[in-house]
Each structure stands twice: as structure tokens, then as C-alpha cells.
Amino acid sequence: MQSVLAGFTLGFSLILAIGAQNAFVLRQGLMRQHVLPVVLTCAISDALLVAGGVAGFGALVQRMPWLEDTMRIFGAAFLFWYGSRALISAWKGSDALEAGQAASSLRASILTCLGLTWLNPHVYLDTVVLLGGLSAQYPSPLHFGFGAVTASFVFFFSLGYGARALAPIFARPRAWQILDVAVGLTMYAIAVSLFLG
């Protein structure tokens, strides 16, 4: 249970950071346009990436024990950088979300979603390298991976289908700043726990 909870928490924290993919899902939800195919595409893609990371790094760490400490330190440093980026974004402020864009076809929406997911270099650092490496620290890496995959499904379905309720809030740039601060502080907290652990 501890491994599942750790995987869920870390997976959710990493995916929470607002980026191009999440902004796209939020826009699709606000417009109520192809929401189910889009959130499924994101969640299944994440599941494949997490599975690859957990399977590959679990076996690798067993053969190279020193890799676990290296990945833990790398993970802490990466999360600190990630948190700093979110806090800088909050400091600078960002534009309000504009939901009034023209409708797009299902095919265009899926292709855009796939591009934002698989062509983003950070997805490989976050999902494959970081989550895969950290999973080896837990008694059951598979349970850790299950927690991270569950977080992806919960997050994307909540974002896609909950977006309509958030429309008035995210029409204001201040809401993005508050969210970025929350993301930054969460990343810092996880980084400190990794470094001390």
C-alpha cells in the first residue's frame, strides 16, 4: 500500500505541472470537445511510459546497486529544478486561458495530443527516468508503477471533465500563478524527502 501511495503521490505531483499537454486537455474540456478520446490518449500514453520505466529500471538497479543512489540524487535535483521553474512562472505571471478557439476534428485533436505527449523531452525525464528510477526504492516497484498509472488516469479524467467548472477561475491569470506556486512547493517538498531519504 505504501508503494502504491508513493507512486500515486509522485506521479500526480509530476503530472500536475501545467504544460502544453495539460493546457490542451484543459482547453478541450472547457470546449467539451473530444474529451474522452483525448484523456484516454494521455492516460494510456502515460501508462505505457511508466510501465517501461518501472520494468527497465527495476531490472537495471538489481544489476547495478549504485544506480539507486545516483537516481535518487538526480531525482531530487531534477524536482528542485522543476519546482523552481514553476515558482519562476508564478512570479512572472501567465496569460489567462482562452477557451474560445475554433473546433477541431477528432483526428486533429488526437494527433495534437500524441504530439504534445510523445514529442515532449520532459515526459521521458519525468515518467521513464525519474519514476522508473524511483520505483526501485520501494518494496514493490510494480505497486509503485500502478500508483503512478492510477494518478495519470485520475488526473486526466478530472482535468478533462472538471474543466468546465474551472472555466471562470482560469479566465484569470492569478489562478495560474496560485497553481504554479502549489506545484513548485510540492516539488520542493518531494525533492527534500528524496535527498534526506
PDB file of C-alpha atoms in Angstrom:
ATOM      1  CA  MET A   1       0.000   0.000   0.000  1.00  0.00           C
ATOM      2  CA  GLN A   2       2.885   2.355   0.813  1.00  0.00           C
ATOM      3  CA  SER A   3       4.372   1.802  -2.657  1.00  0.00           C
ATOM      4  CA  VAL A   4       1.016   2.472  -4.362  1.00  0.00           C
ATOM      5  CA  LEU A   5       0.502   5.673  -2.377  1.00  0.00           C
ATOM      6  CA  ALA A   6       4.050   6.871  -3.063  1.00  0.00           C
ATOM      7  CA  GLY A   7       3.655   6.181  -6.791  1.00  0.00           C
ATOM      8  CA  PHE A   8       0.287   7.937  -6.872  1.00  0.00           C
ATOM      9  CA  THR A   9       1.574  10.994  -4.979  1.00  0.00           C
ATOM     10  CA  LEU A  10       4.740  11.427  -7.003  1.00  0.00           C
ATOM     11  CA  GLY A  11       3.026  10.652 -10.301  1.00  0.00           C
ATOM     12  CA  PHE A  12       0.229  13.113  -9.549  1.00  0.00           C
ATOM     13  CA  SER A  13       2.688  15.818  -8.450  1.00  0.00           C
ATOM     14  CA  LEU A  14       4.749  15.498 -11.620  1.00  0.00           C
ATOM     15  CA  ILE A  15       1.776  15.467 -13.953  1.00  0.00           C
ATOM     16  CA  LEU A  16       0.124  18.397 -12.161  1.00  0.00           C
ATOM     17  CA  ALA A  17       2.653  20.870 -13.544  1.00  0.00           C
ATOM     18  CA  ILE A  18       0.868  22.915 -16.179  1.00  0.00           C
ATOM     19  CA  GLY A  19       2.468  22.367 -19.549  1.00  0.00           C
ATOM     20  CA  ALA A  20       1.391  22.263 -23.156  1.00  0.00           C
ATOM     21  CA  GLN A  21      -0.285  18.843 -22.800  1.00  0.00           C
ATOM     22  CA  ASN A  22      -2.297  19.772 -19.713  1.00  0.00           C
ATOM     23  CA  ALA A  23      -3.290  23.140 -21.152  1.00  0.00           C
ATOM     24  CA  PHE A  24      -4.535  21.331 -24.274  1.00  0.00           C
ATOM     25  CA  VAL A  25      -6.590  18.859 -22.198  1.00  0.00           C
ATOM     26  CA  LEU A  26      -7.982  21.758 -20.166  1.00  0.00           C
ATOM     27  CA  ARG A  27      -8.975  23.613 -23.325  1.00  0.00           C
ATOM     28  CA  GLN A  28     -10.640  20.512 -24.759  1.00  0.00           C
ATOM     29  CA  GLY A  29     -12.565  20.128 -21.504  1.00  0.00           C
ATOM     30  CA  LEU A  30     -13.595  23.767 -21.453  1.00  0.00           C
ATOM     31  CA  MET A  31     -14.884  23.454 -25.022  1.00  0.00           C
ATOM     32  CA  ARG A  32     -16.401  19.984 -24.338  1.00  0.00           C
ATOM     33  CA  GLN A  33     -14.692  18.727 -27.465  1.00  0.00           C
ATOM     34  CA  HIS A  34     -13.461  15.101 -27.883  1.00  0.00           C
ATOM     35  CA  VAL A  35     -12.813  14.918 -24.139  1.00  0.00           C
ATOM     36  CA  LEU A  36     -12.947  11.125 -23.703  1.00  0.00           C
ATOM     37  CA  PRO A  37     -10.565  10.263 -26.597  1.00  0.00           C
ATOM     38  CA  VAL A  38      -8.145  12.989 -25.505  1.00  0.00           C
ATOM     39  CA  VAL A  39      -7.986  11.978 -21.832  1.00  0.00           C
ATOM     40  CA  LEU A  40      -7.698   8.291 -22.763  1.00  0.00           C
ATOM     41  CA  THR A  41      -4.839   9.075 -25.162  1.00  0.00           C
ATOM     42  CA  CYS A  42      -2.967  10.968 -22.439  1.00  0.00           C
ATOM     43  CA  ALA A  43      -3.589   8.397 -19.696  1.00  0.00           C
ATOM     44  CA  ILE A  44      -2.726   5.349 -21.827  1.00  0.00           C
ATOM     45  CA  SER A  45       0.434   7.053 -23.108  1.00  0.00           C
ATOM     46  CA  ASP A  46       1.482   7.762 -19.530  1.00  0.00           C
ATOM     47  CA  ALA A  47       0.722   4.170 -18.530  1.00  0.00           C
ATOM     48  CA  LEU A  48       3.000   2.863 -21.298  1.00  0.00           C
ATOM     49  CA  LEU A  49       5.792   5.245 -20.303  1.00  0.00           C
ATOM     50  CA  VAL A  50       5.509   4.382 -16.590  1.00  0.00           C
ATOM     51  CA  ALA A  51       5.471   0.643 -17.347  1.00  0.00           C
ATOM     52  CA  GLY A  52       8.590   0.988 -19.477  1.00  0.00           C
ATOM     53  CA  GLY A  53      10.373   2.988 -16.813  1.00  0.00           C
ATOM     54  CA  VAL A  54       9.457   0.662 -13.942  1.00  0.00           C
ATOM     55  CA  ALA A  55      10.262  -2.525 -15.873  1.00  0.00           C
ATOM     56  CA  GLY A  56      13.563  -1.268 -17.261  1.00  0.00           C
ATOM     57  CA  PHE A  57      14.922   0.444 -14.203  1.00  0.00           C
ATOM     58  CA  GLY A  58      13.847  -2.244 -11.755  1.00  0.00           C
ATOM     59  CA  ALA A  59      15.968  -4.825 -13.571  1.00  0.00           C
ATOM     60  CA  LEU A  60      18.834  -2.408 -14.110  1.00  0.00           C
ATOM     61  CA  VAL A  61      19.083  -1.393 -10.438  1.00  0.00           C
ATOM     62  CA  GLN A  62      19.250  -5.035  -9.367  1.00  0.00           C
ATOM     63  CA  ARG A  63      22.349  -5.473 -11.524  1.00  0.00           C
ATOM     64  CA  MET A  64      23.883  -2.094 -10.603  1.00  0.00           C
ATOM     65  CA  PRO A  65      23.074  -1.252  -6.932  1.00  0.00           C
ATOM     66  CA  TRP A  66      24.931   2.086  -7.039  1.00  0.00           C
ATOM     67  CA  LEU A  67      22.415   3.322  -9.610  1.00  0.00           C
ATOM     68  CA  GLU A  68      19.672   3.675  -6.986  1.00  0.00           C
ATOM     69  CA  ASP A  69      21.531   6.354  -5.003  1.00  0.00           C
ATOM     70  CA  THR A  70      22.542   8.100  -8.205  1.00  0.00           C
ATOM     71  CA  MET A  71      18.935   8.209  -9.415  1.00  0.00           C
ATOM     72  CA  ARG A  72      17.695   9.403  -6.030  1.00  0.00           C
ATOM     73  CA  ILE A  73      20.126  12.328  -6.036  1.00  0.00           C
ATOM     74  CA  PHE A  74      19.404  13.063  -9.695  1.00  0.00           C
ATOM     75  CA  GLY A  75      15.673  12.869  -8.981  1.00  0.00           C
ATOM     76  CA  ALA A  76      15.944  15.315  -6.073  1.00  0.00           C
ATOM     77  CA  ALA A  77      17.943  17.760  -8.190  1.00  0.00           C
ATOM     78  CA  PHE A  78      15.519  17.441 -11.097  1.00  0.00           C
ATOM     79  CA  LEU A  79      12.495  18.040  -8.843  1.00  0.00           C
ATOM     80  CA  PHE A  80      14.200  21.068  -7.318  1.00  0.00           C
ATOM     81  CA  TRP A  81      14.751  22.471 -10.817  1.00  0.00           C
ATOM     82  CA  TYR A  82      11.159  21.626 -11.786  1.00  0.00           C
ATOM     83  CA  GLY A  83       9.822  23.347  -8.672  1.00  0.00           C
ATOM     84  CA  SER A  84      11.996  26.394  -9.308  1.00  0.00           C
ATOM     85  CA  ARG A  85      10.660  26.630 -12.844  1.00  0.00           C
ATOM     86  CA  ALA A  86       7.060  26.576 -11.551  1.00  0.00           C
ATOM     87  CA  LEU A  87       7.818  29.254  -8.940  1.00  0.00           C
ATOM     88  CA  ILE A  88       9.528  31.450 -11.546  1.00  0.00           C
ATOM     89  CA  SER A  89       6.482  31.052 -13.771  1.00  0.00           C
ATOM     90  CA  ALA A  90       4.273  32.114 -10.854  1.00  0.00           C
ATOM     91  CA  TRP A  91       6.477  35.144 -10.206  1.00  0.00           C
ATOM     92  CA  LYS A  92       6.365  36.267 -13.834  1.00  0.00           C
ATOM     93  CA  GLY A  93       2.664  35.528 -14.201  1.00  0.00           C
ATOM     94  CA  SER A  94       0.998  33.998 -17.255  1.00  0.00           C
ATOM     95  CA  ASP A  95      -1.839  34.716 -19.598  1.00  0.00           C
ATOM     96  CA  ALA A  96      -5.385  33.666 -18.857  1.00  0.00           C
ATOM     97  CA  LEU A  97      -6.637  30.579 -20.608  1.00  0.00           C
ATOM     98  CA  GLU A  98      -8.553  31.363 -23.745  1.00  0.00           C
ATOM     99  CA  ALA A  99     -11.224  28.773 -24.405  1.00  0.00           C
ATOM    100  CA  GLY A 100     -12.835  30.365 -27.430  1.00  0.00           C
ATOM    101  CA  GLN A 101     -10.828  28.599 -30.117  1.00  0.00           C
ATOM    102  CA  ALA A 102     -12.246  27.091 -33.265  1.00  0.00           C
ATOM    103  CA  ALA A 103     -13.443  23.498 -33.147  1.00  0.00           C
ATOM    104  CA  SER A 104     -11.078  20.828 -34.461  1.00  0.00           C
ATOM    105  CA  SER A 105     -11.694  17.331 -35.779  1.00  0.00           C
ATOM    106  CA  LEU A 106     -11.257  14.217 -33.640  1.00  0.00           C
ATOM    107  CA  ARG A 107      -8.248  13.165 -35.737  1.00  0.00           C
ATOM    108  CA  ALA A 108      -6.575  16.571 -35.333  1.00  0.00           C
ATOM    109  CA  SER A 109      -7.240  16.533 -31.592  1.00  0.00           C
ATOM    110  CA  ILE A 110      -5.732  13.053 -31.134  1.00  0.00           C
ATOM    111  CA  LEU A 111      -2.691  13.854 -33.285  1.00  0.00           C
ATOM    112  CA  THR A 112      -2.114  17.065 -31.337  1.00  0.00           C
ATOM    113  CA  CYS A 113      -2.436  15.154 -28.069  1.00  0.00           C
ATOM    114  CA  LEU A 114       0.010  12.459 -29.225  1.00  0.00           C
ATOM    115  CA  GLY A 115       2.486  15.102 -30.366  1.00  0.00           C
ATOM    116  CA  LEU A 116       2.299  17.007 -27.091  1.00  0.00           C
ATOM    117  CA  THR A 117       2.825  13.747 -25.197  1.00  0.00           C
ATOM    118  CA  TRP A 118       5.438  11.767 -27.141  1.00  0.00           C
ATOM    119  CA  LEU A 119       7.443  14.653 -28.623  1.00  0.00           C
ATOM    120  CA  ASN A 120       7.994  16.334 -25.263  1.00  0.00           C
ATOM    121  CA  PRO A 121      11.506  15.511 -23.962  1.00  0.00           C
ATOM    122  CA  HIS A 122      10.414  16.176 -20.372  1.00  0.00           C
ATOM    123  CA  VAL A 123       7.962  13.268 -20.476  1.00  0.00           C
ATOM    124  CA  TYR A 124      10.900  10.881 -20.771  1.00  0.00           C
ATOM    125  CA  LEU A 125      12.744  12.506 -17.873  1.00  0.00           C
ATOM    126  CA  ASP A 126       9.639  12.649 -15.657  1.00  0.00           C
ATOM    127  CA  THR A 127       7.927   9.395 -16.463  1.00  0.00           C
ATOM    128  CA  VAL A 128      10.566   6.970 -17.674  1.00  0.00           C
ATOM    129  CA  VAL A 129      13.774   8.093 -15.966  1.00  0.00           C
ATOM    130  CA  LEU A 130      12.540   9.692 -12.726  1.00  0.00           C
ATOM    131  CA  LEU A 131       9.530   7.482 -11.908  1.00  0.00           C
ATOM    132  CA  GLY A 132      11.281   4.387 -13.243  1.00  0.00           C
ATOM    133  CA  GLY A 133      14.381   5.057 -11.175  1.00  0.00           C
ATOM    134  CA  LEU A 134      12.470   5.927  -8.010  1.00  0.00           C
ATOM    135  CA  SER A 135      10.270   2.840  -8.252  1.00  0.00           C
ATOM    136  CA  ALA A 136      13.294   0.672  -7.403  1.00  0.00           C
ATOM    137  CA  GLN A 137      13.488   2.283  -3.942  1.00  0.00           C
ATOM    138  CA  TYR A 138      10.173   0.763  -2.896  1.00  0.00           C
ATOM    139  CA  PRO A 139       9.452  -2.807  -1.765  1.00  0.00           C
ATOM    140  CA  SER A 140       7.187  -3.324  -4.765  1.00  0.00           C
ATOM    141  CA  PRO A 141       8.147  -1.348  -7.885  1.00  0.00           C
ATOM    142  CA  LEU A 142       5.075  -2.755  -9.670  1.00  0.00           C
ATOM    143  CA  HIS A 143       2.781  -1.340  -6.985  1.00  0.00           C
ATOM    144  CA  PHE A 144       4.617   1.994  -7.254  1.00  0.00           C
ATOM    145  CA  GLY A 145       4.046   1.928 -11.023  1.00  0.00           C
ATOM    146  CA  PHE A 146       0.375   1.042 -10.518  1.00  0.00           C
ATOM    147  CA  GLY A 147       0.025   4.070  -8.232  1.00  0.00           C
ATOM    148  CA  ALA A 148       1.640   6.354 -10.826  1.00  0.00           C
ATOM    149  CA  VAL A 149      -0.574   4.987 -13.627  1.00  0.00           C
ATOM    150  CA  THR A 150      -3.672   5.437 -11.456  1.00  0.00           C
ATOM    151  CA  ALA A 151      -2.623   9.051 -10.817  1.00  0.00           C
ATOM    152  CA  SER A 152      -2.451   9.647 -14.582  1.00  0.00           C
ATOM    153  CA  PHE A 153      -5.965   8.320 -15.156  1.00  0.00           C
ATOM    154  CA  VAL A 154      -7.385  10.245 -12.185  1.00  0.00           C
ATOM    155  CA  PHE A 155      -5.632  13.456 -13.210  1.00  0.00           C
ATOM    156  CA  PHE A 156      -6.505  13.456 -16.907  1.00  0.00           C
ATOM    157  CA  PHE A 157     -10.145  12.453 -16.389  1.00  0.00           C
ATOM    158  CA  SER A 158     -10.520  15.060 -13.630  1.00  0.00           C
ATOM    159  CA  LEU A 159      -8.887  17.742 -15.747  1.00  0.00           C
ATOM    160  CA  GLY A 160     -10.814  16.955 -18.913  1.00  0.00           C
ATOM    161  CA  TYR A 161     -14.229  16.567 -17.327  1.00  0.00           C
ATOM    162  CA  GLY A 162     -13.759  19.046 -14.481  1.00  0.00           C
ATOM    163  CA  ALA A 163     -12.538  21.823 -16.754  1.00  0.00           C
ATOM    164  CA  ARG A 164     -15.977  23.293 -17.363  1.00  0.00           C
ATOM    165  CA  ALA A 165     -16.386  24.018 -13.664  1.00  0.00           C
ATOM    166  CA  LEU A 166     -12.970  25.717 -13.652  1.00  0.00           C
ATOM    167  CA  ALA A 167     -13.653  27.998 -16.623  1.00  0.00           C
ATOM    168  CA  PRO A 168     -14.462  31.125 -14.552  1.00  0.00           C
ATOM    169  CA  ILE A 169     -11.428  30.569 -12.327  1.00  0.00           C
ATOM    170  CA  PHE A 170      -8.847  30.022 -15.063  1.00  0.00           C
ATOM    171  CA  ALA A 171     -10.080  33.027 -17.001  1.00  0.00           C
ATOM    172  CA  ARG A 172      -7.857  34.982 -14.585  1.00  0.00           C
ATOM    173  CA  PRO A 173      -4.033  34.866 -14.711  1.00  0.00           C
ATOM    174  CA  ARG A 174      -3.886  34.889 -10.876  1.00  0.00           C
ATOM    175  CA  ALA A 175      -5.327  31.337 -10.800  1.00  0.00           C
ATOM    176  CA  TRP A 176      -2.386  30.069 -12.886  1.00  0.00           C
ATOM    177  CA  GLN A 177       0.044  31.802 -10.521  1.00  0.00           C
ATOM    178  CA  ILE A 178      -1.504  30.142  -7.457  1.00  0.00           C
ATOM    179  CA  LEU A 179      -1.402  26.755  -9.158  1.00  0.00           C
ATOM    180  CA  ASP A 180       2.258  27.249 -10.144  1.00  0.00           C
ATOM    181  CA  VAL A 181       3.159  28.130  -6.542  1.00  0.00           C
ATOM    182  CA  ALA A 182       1.423  24.975  -5.285  1.00  0.00           C
ATOM    183  CA  VAL A 183       3.250  22.860  -7.875  1.00  0.00           C
ATOM    184  CA  GLY A 184       6.609  24.453  -7.030  1.00  0.00           C
ATOM    185  CA  LEU A 185       6.252  23.895  -3.279  1.00  0.00           C
ATOM    186  CA  THR A 186       5.135  20.292  -3.808  1.00  0.00           C
ATOM    187  CA  MET A 187       8.185  19.603  -5.979  1.00  0.00           C
ATOM    188  CA  TYR A 188      10.471  21.141  -3.337  1.00  0.00           C
ATOM    189  CA  ALA A 189       8.938  19.004  -0.595  1.00  0.00           C
ATOM    190  CA  ILE A 190       9.410  15.790  -2.594  1.00  0.00           C
ATOM    191  CA  ALA A 191      12.967  16.797  -3.543  1.00  0.00           C
ATOM    192  CA  VAL A 192      13.891  17.321   0.122  1.00  0.00           C
ATOM    193  CA  SER A 193      12.378  13.971   1.133  1.00  0.00           C
ATOM    194  CA  LEU A 194      14.361  12.203  -1.602  1.00  0.00           C
ATOM    195  CA  PHE A 195      17.596  13.933  -0.672  1.00  0.00           C
ATOM    196  CA  LEU A 196      17.218  13.119   3.023  1.00  0.00           C
ATOM    197  CA  GLY A 197      15.928   9.590   2.394  1.00  0.00           C
TER     198      GLY A 197
END
